[in-house]
Amino acid sequence: MEKMPKWADVVLIPIISLLLATILSAIVILAIGEDPIEAVNLMVTGALGSTYGWGYTLYYATNFIFTGLAVAVAFHARLFNIGGEGQAMLGGLGVAIVCLSVPWPHWTIALLAACAASMIFGAAWAAIPAYLQAKRGSHIVITTIMFNFIAAAFLNYMLVNVMRPQGSQDPATARFPEAVHLPTFQSMFSTAENVMFRGAPANISFFVAILACFVVWALIWRTRLGYEIRAYGHSETGAVYAGISPVRITVIAMLISGALAGLMAINNVMGEAERLVLNATEGAGFIGIAVALMGRSHPFGVFLAAILFGFLYQGGAELALWTSIPRELIVVIQALVILFTGALDNMVRIPLEKLFMALRKGSA
Amino acid sequence: MTVPAIELKGISKAFGPVQANKDISISVAPGTIHGIIGENGAGKSTLMSILYGFYKADKGEIWINGQKTDIPDSQAAIASGIGMVFQHFKLVENFTVLENIVLGAEDGGLLAPSLAKARKELKALEEEYELFVDPDKRIDEIGVGMQQRVEILKALYRKAEILILDEPTGVLTPAEADQLFRILDRLRSEGKTIIVITHKLREIMENTDTVSVMRRGEMTATVKTADTNPQELAELMVGRKVLLQVDKVPAQPGKPVLEIENLSVTDSAGVERVKGIDLSVRAGEIVGIAGVAGNGQSELLEVLGGMRPGQGSIKLNGERLAMHGPGSDGQARRAQGVAHVPEDRQREGLIMDFYAWENVAFGYHRDPAYKRGLFMDNAALRADTEAKIEKFDVRPPNGWLTAKSFSGGNQQKIVVAREIERNPDLLLVGQPTRGVDIGAIEFIHKQIVALRDQGKAILLVSVELEEIFSLSDRIAVMFDGHIMGERLPAETDEKELGLLMAGVAGEAA
């Protein structure tokens, strides 16, 4: 028998966790002598009160959808892919190479090629930890973390020594040519008299991210591969009994996960920066872990959680801009949300389960 | 009249709409062994959990030694002199016996004095009850039978006067089970009160003084064991007449389907588990493999089922099967015509968090019948599930429940339905009725015999000798990776098989 209804699991727990995180954040803001109501107000108006704000919120959300999906797919195979950050960095390298080396006639073709390249590079970066886990039993958490550092160092080297244009002091690639610039929300939704999303980085990649949600959903719950991934994730001995190769599933799940993380680069590198810079991922790979946890590894949950974290990122930036609340506090607030929605899941879950048991007894 | 050691008065407990215990009253006299028997899901474990403070009863009273007692948690149960031995032992594997006994009952911050004290007390307990264990062995170095003794000693160390054992023989060999009941007998003679929960009729008949039967949350009868018989108890449990003996006609064996020659299996730790055995199973025949758990039967099934590699030769219908690499995994075996009801349905045969309809495809999920374009044809799968649920009488008949929400017997019916309905040439069956209630055992046995009568070959592994005897047309006994001998069920008895199982070779080995 289930301990509590499913809606409580997927809706109530995240909301309560979020409320707790908000309350704690409010206390911290009060403690440093600022007004929490005013702070929330600023965050909401800053992130959601204008198309400009939405343009940033959705831009961040796009990154988090990709990395959240990446973590979610691996979770289904009970693999903890901490390497989204490094895989997304490598994805960026793939995008940069594709955009700079071929004179693309139109952004559509370039986008397809960039998608393919970012996925291949991201998957390749995940392939080594996947192989080591599957064949040698090296724990995927450890290897993917280490691969984040290797990716950062590798990208540093590539940008400084290989891809930096001659004479430039900046460890970044050259700007991508005009033809591969992706349509932003501003160019897509503005009319002559009404300019929307002015200057905001949200771009067409957001729709690629939504498409990716559908694809991942179909993959996990509608295909034989998804069936095998979930079966392996629930029981390795069961998988062996059913003739599902643990090695094969480990490698494939990680390749898909790495490809999704790499795909993020079409948003931040191709869509926003339009060149590859150092630390382009800005921690989105790690946020993806929280997003997947909060979204219960379901693409729709990942989508909602990604929007929430996009809001926190953009609202936090606004807060730092307009108040004397220090930048660091924003990180604290974000950390509280991650802590409550991700790590402290059981703190809310167990009392809630007890409550539901008691309620059920009362009504019986 | 003596004051009962335990008296339950009108205990009721509901989980949501499910009434797990309905107005249950029993009274157990001190210094007796009381059996509680019932099918899975009859509410035995709930009742004992109430007694041990895991659940709080909605209604009813608990009286211990004539005193009304409140048991809000297990601490209180221990304080009232109740000790519990769970079906799945709660021991720390890499601690020694002594450390496990002291665990949770240490006095003071330093361990050494507690351990020294415990060692002395343990010695006294061992001598008093003839319960010998080596206090310095680690739990993972001793067998299950010994581990169970540690659990009993743990309870005694905490001054238990009333001992509850939940399905104590589920993991034991016949010999170990006999030993256990000798220990319980000894405890009874020292004045302890013992409650044994089981679904095995024989254990009840041979060892208890009184027995209570539970069915669907209610206590249907409490009788003196001497005044009843297995047939009556079974009927009380199930609520209808049951066949304790499998009804089958003599086998009509045909040509050999499975031929094993010189098969050896080495496990992942490098230990040779199966040591060059020869065995054959013919069409229309059930070959039962008897043996104490851990003598290579599991590994034999796993090689045949494609779960691990082996060396030697396996022929199916005259064709040699691959033993490692391509063509040797579970998918390949299914394609070759081997179906497999695995020994452990919860870890192998089912994905407990999958819906019943997803589990119906488990292992056959690549079957083209379940495929539509790029995707799985879930509608076809669900229709198939409904048919199987109906035919195999799975209860509740709802494919949208996860496997873990079914009782053990119904879980096993799902597995058996999936494998038998594939109409395989060879069916591998491991412990088909472990943790399965009597009603379902009868049903599953019938299905296996029906498959045999269709001319299929069946290889059965079971640690239950009764099951081996009632199903098999031929019995092979495994010990230490060897086949000690083959017997016909009509020409042997439990005693002879017991000797073979213990490694004492017979003349025809």
XYZ file of C-alpha atoms in Angstrom, chain A residues 1-2 6 78 215 218-245 248-249 357 360-361 363-364, chain B residues 13-16 18 56 58 305-307 329-331 334 340 342 347-349 351 353-354 358-359 361-363 365-367 371 374-376 378 402 404-405 418-419:
80
model
C 0.000 0.000 0.000
C 1.255 3.475 -0.831
C 0.810 10.451 -5.434
C 20.333 4.812 -10.732
C 11.620 13.326 -26.197
C 8.768 9.320 -24.548
C 12.172 7.699 -24.246
C 11.797 6.814 -20.574
C 8.151 5.752 -20.495
C 7.345 4.663 -23.988
C 10.361 2.895 -25.475
C 11.973 -0.435 -24.812
C 15.252 1.294 -24.037
C 13.509 3.455 -21.432
C 11.915 0.330 -19.978
C 15.326 -1.282 -19.704
C 16.856 1.843 -18.163
C 14.147 2.009 -15.519
C 14.282 -1.728 -14.851
C 18.046 -1.574 -14.401
C 17.666 1.474 -12.162
C 15.246 -0.351 -9.889
C 17.064 -3.665 -9.698
C 20.365 -4.728 -11.178
C 19.812 -8.405 -10.393
C 16.385 -8.092 -11.974
C 17.977 -6.641 -15.101
C 20.407 -9.540 -15.343
C 17.519 -11.973 -14.969
C 15.642 -10.259 -17.801
C 18.700 -10.326 -20.038
C 19.296 -6.591 -19.817
C 23.024 -5.954 -19.887
C 25.142 -1.614 -21.975
C 22.493 0.280 -20.005
C -1.498 7.621 7.685
C -6.533 7.713 6.687
C -7.027 6.039 10.026
C -11.513 8.483 8.107
C -11.668 4.690 8.182
C -6.324 -2.327 13.424
C -7.135 -0.811 10.062
C -4.895 0.622 7.369
C -7.145 2.909 5.437
C -8.124 -2.464 4.862
C -0.779 1.078 17.738
C -7.165 1.176 17.006
C 18.603 -18.952 -17.299
C 21.408 -16.897 -18.812
C 22.261 -14.975 -15.678
C 22.145 -13.871 -21.750
C 18.572 -13.942 -20.504
C 17.207 -12.555 -23.755
C 14.115 -16.856 -23.785
C 12.631 -19.060 -15.852
C 13.632 -17.244 -10.539
C 15.006 -9.079 -6.529
C 14.953 -10.895 -9.862
C 11.589 -11.929 -11.193
C 10.591 -4.963 -10.589
C 8.118 -0.517 -8.331
C 6.782 -1.357 -11.790
C 4.933 -3.608 -16.934
C 6.105 -6.702 -15.092
C 6.623 -7.888 -20.147
C 9.696 -8.224 -17.947
C 12.280 -10.222 -19.856
C 9.900 -6.558 -23.365
C 11.655 -6.965 -26.709
C 8.937 -9.257 -28.016
C 6.126 -3.206 -30.134
C 9.484 3.115 -32.141
C 7.522 2.568 -28.981
C 6.278 -0.196 -26.749
C 1.486 -0.564 -23.840
C 2.799 -1.901 -8.463
C 5.017 -4.547 -4.301
C 1.354 -3.961 -3.507
C 4.368 -14.658 -17.506
C 6.743 -17.618 -17.840
